[in-house]
Amino acid sequence: MPMAGNCEAVTGRTEEPSGEGDTARHSPRDPAFALSRDPVFALSRGVVLLFAVACGAAVANVYFSQPLLVTMGHDLAMSPALVGSVVTLTHVGYGLGLFFLVPLGDVADRRRLVVAQLLLLVGALALVATAHTAAFLLAGMAATGLLAVVTQTLLAFAASLAPAAGRGRVVGQVTSGVVIGILLARTVSGALADLAGWRAVYLASAALTTLLALVLHRVLPHRADAPPTTSLRYGQLLRSTLTLFAKERLLRLRALFGLLIFASFSTLWSSVALPLSEAPYSFSHTAIGALGLIGVAGALAASAAGRLNDRGLSQRTTGIALALLALSWLPLAFTRDSLWALFLGVILLDLAVQAVHVTNQTLIYALHPDAGSRIIGGYMVFYSLGSATGAIAATSLYTAEGWGAVCALGAGFSCVALALWAFTRHGSPSGTPGSAAAEPGHV
């Protein structure tokens, strides 16, 4: 019998991709079933907006350092290789948090979990802001990455509260906040660093995070309105995450897409400050950070992709977006000659990455809504691995071979993702006939 979720939507209902949706796993009397279908706490537009703002503010902490690496290195007398490890360690911490912290959202009081993680994040940001040695800075950045995974806890929380028929829209809107947070992080950090130094970036973020913790404590539903979806113990919870990956082909496939697209994404954003800070541009932190404003177009893709997924167009959206991702590296290769080419490449890349990312998250959450935090957290481990790989490879390659080699690397990640989609789009697990890529009108 084919597993639900091993093929994508035929009817346009992403939560029942092969005709055996959540009802195949849960009785309508099951509390997890009831939670995923008819949440007690109604999501208003204002609450969805709050989720989006909180997610954007939290995830921004992972990216604040990218325009500041040169200044940080000079201030703390760090070698170029050690400076590059600032980004890598942040993403390593984020990856660890995704596996060890995010799954707690399925067993803990989510409201208390979110507030606790935000307050601990404040402490990590304070450590970064006051660091006077490379060791303290790196420790603070790793802790910041570890605790910034509250972003994924919030995203899974929002998805659990959304009605199944509109889950893609909610995931898309909250992910729009994540996209804007990622991209504006560079703009804000660059401007603040020029005005008050790089430490002011992390002090300001600590203040904002404290405020968000207080607001969320008041607004988010209590345990009675959003009960845990499982009674597993912590060790069982972590093992069940691995079991989900072993059982669900769609989850494994979409995780690979996530790794590849974010390796490409990180290849650009972890290294683009290097050519822009050199001749002929010699841009300031503010100017380099402002480039993130161009990429906010990706937020539009996040929202639109969620709606397309609700209509059952996930495979088509994925294929078109991956083709655009590969194409984006052509204008990016001309960055040293034309800022317009850079702008075009950034827009195409961010649109493509976010379209695939939202589609991935909406599809995999629908596999097991009662295990939403584990599924989203496990998937995002691959995101973190891809981001870390792209960051360390791009910065090292730029030093050795220059910008052209960096663009070739990013294009390589993108083309592998596109080839993977083309190879698997008609496949069905274990040789079972089915419509793994079927959509209305899609052959």
PDB file of C-alpha atoms in Angstrom, residues 87-212:
ATOM      1  CA  VAL A  87      29.267  32.209   9.592  1.00  0.00           C
ATOM      2  CA  THR A  88      29.992  28.479   9.616  1.00  0.00           C
ATOM      3  CA  LEU A  89      29.721  28.110  13.410  1.00  0.00           C
ATOM      4  CA  THR A  90      26.483  30.063  13.446  1.00  0.00           C
ATOM      5  CA  HIS A  91      24.991  27.637  10.950  1.00  0.00           C
ATOM      6  CA  VAL A  92      26.413  24.634  12.796  1.00  0.00           C
ATOM      7  CA  GLY A  93      24.717  25.879  15.973  1.00  0.00           C
ATOM      8  CA  TYR A  94      21.510  26.373  14.005  1.00  0.00           C
ATOM      9  CA  GLY A  95      21.706  22.819  12.674  1.00  0.00           C
ATOM     10  CA  LEU A  96      22.165  21.383  16.171  1.00  0.00           C
ATOM     11  CA  GLY A  97      19.230  23.399  17.442  1.00  0.00           C
ATOM     12  CA  LEU A  98      17.030  22.144  14.622  1.00  0.00           C
ATOM     13  CA  PHE A  99      17.597  18.532  15.628  1.00  0.00           C
ATOM     14  CA  PHE A 100      17.760  18.855  19.414  1.00  0.00           C
ATOM     15  CA  LEU A 101      15.434  21.797  20.212  1.00  0.00           C
ATOM     16  CA  VAL A 102      12.760  22.167  17.517  1.00  0.00           C
ATOM     17  CA  PRO A 103      11.230  18.675  18.074  1.00  0.00           C
ATOM     18  CA  LEU A 104      10.346  19.788  21.616  1.00  0.00           C
ATOM     19  CA  GLY A 105       7.468  21.702  20.020  1.00  0.00           C
ATOM     20  CA  ASP A 106       5.585  18.405  19.671  1.00  0.00           C
ATOM     21  CA  VAL A 107       5.730  17.579  23.406  1.00  0.00           C
ATOM     22  CA  ALA A 108       6.170  20.861  25.297  1.00  0.00           C
ATOM     23  CA  ASP A 109       3.935  23.823  25.980  1.00  0.00           C
ATOM     24  CA  ARG A 110       4.807  25.694  22.770  1.00  0.00           C
ATOM     25  CA  ARG A 111       4.108  29.120  24.225  1.00  0.00           C
ATOM     26  CA  ARG A 112       6.531  28.591  27.122  1.00  0.00           C
ATOM     27  CA  LEU A 113       9.071  26.971  24.812  1.00  0.00           C
ATOM     28  CA  VAL A 114       9.051  29.943  22.442  1.00  0.00           C
ATOM     29  CA  VAL A 115       9.399  32.504  25.239  1.00  0.00           C
ATOM     30  CA  ALA A 116      12.186  30.542  26.954  1.00  0.00           C
ATOM     31  CA  GLN A 117      14.170  30.215  23.719  1.00  0.00           C
ATOM     32  CA  LEU A 118      13.802  33.932  22.991  1.00  0.00           C
ATOM     33  CA  LEU A 119      15.054  34.912  26.446  1.00  0.00           C
ATOM     34  CA  LEU A 120      18.051  32.573  26.148  1.00  0.00           C
ATOM     35  CA  LEU A 121      18.698  34.081  22.723  1.00  0.00           C
ATOM     36  CA  VAL A 122      18.908  37.487  24.388  1.00  0.00           C
ATOM     37  CA  GLY A 123      21.747  36.146  26.538  1.00  0.00           C
ATOM     38  CA  ALA A 124      23.607  34.780  23.508  1.00  0.00           C
ATOM     39  CA  LEU A 125      23.278  38.105  21.681  1.00  0.00           C
ATOM     40  CA  ALA A 126      24.617  39.933  24.736  1.00  0.00           C
ATOM     41  CA  LEU A 127      27.644  37.601  24.741  1.00  0.00           C
ATOM     42  CA  VAL A 128      28.369  38.438  21.085  1.00  0.00           C
ATOM     43  CA  ALA A 129      27.943  42.182  21.684  1.00  0.00           C
ATOM     44  CA  THR A 130      30.398  42.190  24.599  1.00  0.00           C
ATOM     45  CA  ALA A 131      32.958  39.710  23.213  1.00  0.00           C
ATOM     46  CA  HIS A 132      36.553  40.956  23.337  1.00  0.00           C
ATOM     47  CA  THR A 133      38.275  37.809  22.136  1.00  0.00           C
ATOM     48  CA  ALA A 134      37.694  35.590  19.131  1.00  0.00           C
ATOM     49  CA  ALA A 135      36.847  32.642  21.403  1.00  0.00           C
ATOM     50  CA  PHE A 136      33.969  34.479  23.108  1.00  0.00           C
ATOM     51  CA  LEU A 137      32.695  35.790  19.782  1.00  0.00           C
ATOM     52  CA  LEU A 138      32.651  32.329  18.214  1.00  0.00           C
ATOM     53  CA  ALA A 139      30.979  30.821  21.288  1.00  0.00           C
ATOM     54  CA  GLY A 140      28.340  33.551  21.225  1.00  0.00           C
ATOM     55  CA  MET A 141      27.694  33.095  17.517  1.00  0.00           C
ATOM     56  CA  ALA A 142      27.286  29.320  17.911  1.00  0.00           C
ATOM     57  CA  ALA A 143      24.826  29.878  20.789  1.00  0.00           C
ATOM     58  CA  THR A 144      22.968  32.474  18.734  1.00  0.00           C
ATOM     59  CA  GLY A 145      22.557  29.978  15.901  1.00  0.00           C
ATOM     60  CA  LEU A 146      21.455  27.258  18.326  1.00  0.00           C
ATOM     61  CA  LEU A 147      18.694  29.424  19.833  1.00  0.00           C
ATOM     62  CA  ALA A 148      17.605  31.185  16.636  1.00  0.00           C
ATOM     63  CA  VAL A 149      15.827  27.934  15.725  1.00  0.00           C
ATOM     64  CA  VAL A 150      12.884  29.406  17.612  1.00  0.00           C
ATOM     65  CA  THR A 151      12.036  30.526  14.071  1.00  0.00           C
ATOM     66  CA  GLN A 152      11.165  26.940  13.127  1.00  0.00           C
ATOM     67  CA  THR A 153       9.333  26.351  16.402  1.00  0.00           C
ATOM     68  CA  LEU A 154       7.141  29.342  15.559  1.00  0.00           C
ATOM     69  CA  LEU A 155       6.625  28.209  11.963  1.00  0.00           C
ATOM     70  CA  ALA A 156       5.504  24.724  13.010  1.00  0.00           C
ATOM     71  CA  PHE A 157       3.304  26.339  15.685  1.00  0.00           C
ATOM     72  CA  ALA A 158       1.593  28.535  13.069  1.00  0.00           C
ATOM     73  CA  ALA A 159       1.117  25.579  10.722  1.00  0.00           C
ATOM     74  CA  SER A 160      -0.489  23.532  13.516  1.00  0.00           C
ATOM     75  CA  LEU A 161      -2.990  26.305  14.204  1.00  0.00           C
ATOM     76  CA  ALA A 162      -3.922  26.824  10.538  1.00  0.00           C
ATOM     77  CA  PRO A 163      -6.866  25.019   8.905  1.00  0.00           C
ATOM     78  CA  ALA A 164      -5.631  22.299   6.543  1.00  0.00           C
ATOM     79  CA  ALA A 165      -7.189  23.889   3.443  1.00  0.00           C
ATOM     80  CA  GLY A 166      -5.320  27.168   4.030  1.00  0.00           C
ATOM     81  CA  ARG A 167      -2.106  25.843   5.533  1.00  0.00           C
ATOM     82  CA  GLY A 168      -0.039  26.661   2.463  1.00  0.00           C
ATOM     83  CA  ARG A 169      -1.165  30.281   2.615  1.00  0.00           C
ATOM     84  CA  VAL A 170      -0.255  30.593   6.319  1.00  0.00           C
ATOM     85  CA  VAL A 171       3.103  28.880   5.847  1.00  0.00           C
ATOM     86  CA  GLY A 172       3.770  31.178   2.895  1.00  0.00           C
ATOM     87  CA  GLN A 173       2.908  34.323   4.856  1.00  0.00           C
ATOM     88  CA  VAL A 174       5.029  33.348   7.859  1.00  0.00           C
ATOM     89  CA  THR A 175       7.876  32.327   5.571  1.00  0.00           C
ATOM     90  CA  SER A 176       7.604  35.752   3.928  1.00  0.00           C
ATOM     91  CA  GLY A 177       8.544  37.160   7.315  1.00  0.00           C
ATOM     92  CA  VAL A 178      11.502  34.769   7.470  1.00  0.00           C
ATOM     93  CA  VAL A 179      12.652  35.868   3.997  1.00  0.00           C
ATOM     94  CA  ILE A 180      12.376  39.548   4.847  1.00  0.00           C
ATOM     95  CA  GLY A 181      14.259  38.935   8.103  1.00  0.00           C
ATOM     96  CA  ILE A 182      17.075  37.130   6.303  1.00  0.00           C
ATOM     97  CA  LEU A 183      17.446  39.809   3.647  1.00  0.00           C
ATOM     98  CA  LEU A 184      16.912  42.915   5.763  1.00  0.00           C
ATOM     99  CA  ALA A 185      19.390  41.531   8.301  1.00  0.00           C
ATOM    100  CA  ARG A 186      22.206  42.618   6.010  1.00  0.00           C
ATOM    101  CA  THR A 187      20.700  46.056   5.420  1.00  0.00           C
ATOM    102  CA  VAL A 188      20.065  46.727   9.102  1.00  0.00           C
ATOM    103  CA  SER A 189      23.396  45.362  10.305  1.00  0.00           C
ATOM    104  CA  GLY A 190      25.329  47.300   7.666  1.00  0.00           C
ATOM    105  CA  ALA A 191      23.596  50.594   8.488  1.00  0.00           C
ATOM    106  CA  LEU A 192      23.886  50.168  12.273  1.00  0.00           C
ATOM    107  CA  ALA A 193      27.545  49.160  11.990  1.00  0.00           C
ATOM    108  CA  ASP A 194      28.335  52.326  10.020  1.00  0.00           C
ATOM    109  CA  LEU A 195      26.500  54.447  12.589  1.00  0.00           C
ATOM    110  CA  ALA A 196      27.475  52.868  15.902  1.00  0.00           C
ATOM    111  CA  GLY A 197      29.799  49.919  15.302  1.00  0.00           C
ATOM    112  CA  TRP A 198      29.116  46.222  14.798  1.00  0.00           C
ATOM    113  CA  ARG A 199      28.399  45.588  18.499  1.00  0.00           C
ATOM    114  CA  ALA A 200      25.365  47.885  18.346  1.00  0.00           C
ATOM    115  CA  VAL A 201      23.747  45.448  15.893  1.00  0.00           C
ATOM    116  CA  TYR A 202      23.607  42.682  18.491  1.00  0.00           C
ATOM    117  CA  LEU A 203      22.620  44.988  21.365  1.00  0.00           C
ATOM    118  CA  ALA A 204      19.674  46.294  19.325  1.00  0.00           C
ATOM    119  CA  SER A 205      18.655  42.764  18.410  1.00  0.00           C
ATOM    120  CA  ALA A 206      18.773  41.724  22.077  1.00  0.00           C
ATOM    121  CA  ALA A 207      16.397  44.578  22.959  1.00  0.00           C
ATOM    122  CA  LEU A 208      13.971  43.678  20.143  1.00  0.00           C
ATOM    123  CA  THR A 209      14.041  39.985  21.083  1.00  0.00           C
ATOM    124  CA  THR A 210      13.175  40.846  24.684  1.00  0.00           C
ATOM    125  CA  LEU A 211      10.180  42.881  23.513  1.00  0.00           C
ATOM    126  CA  LEU A 212       8.973  40.065  21.239  1.00  0.00           C
TER     127      LEU A 212
END
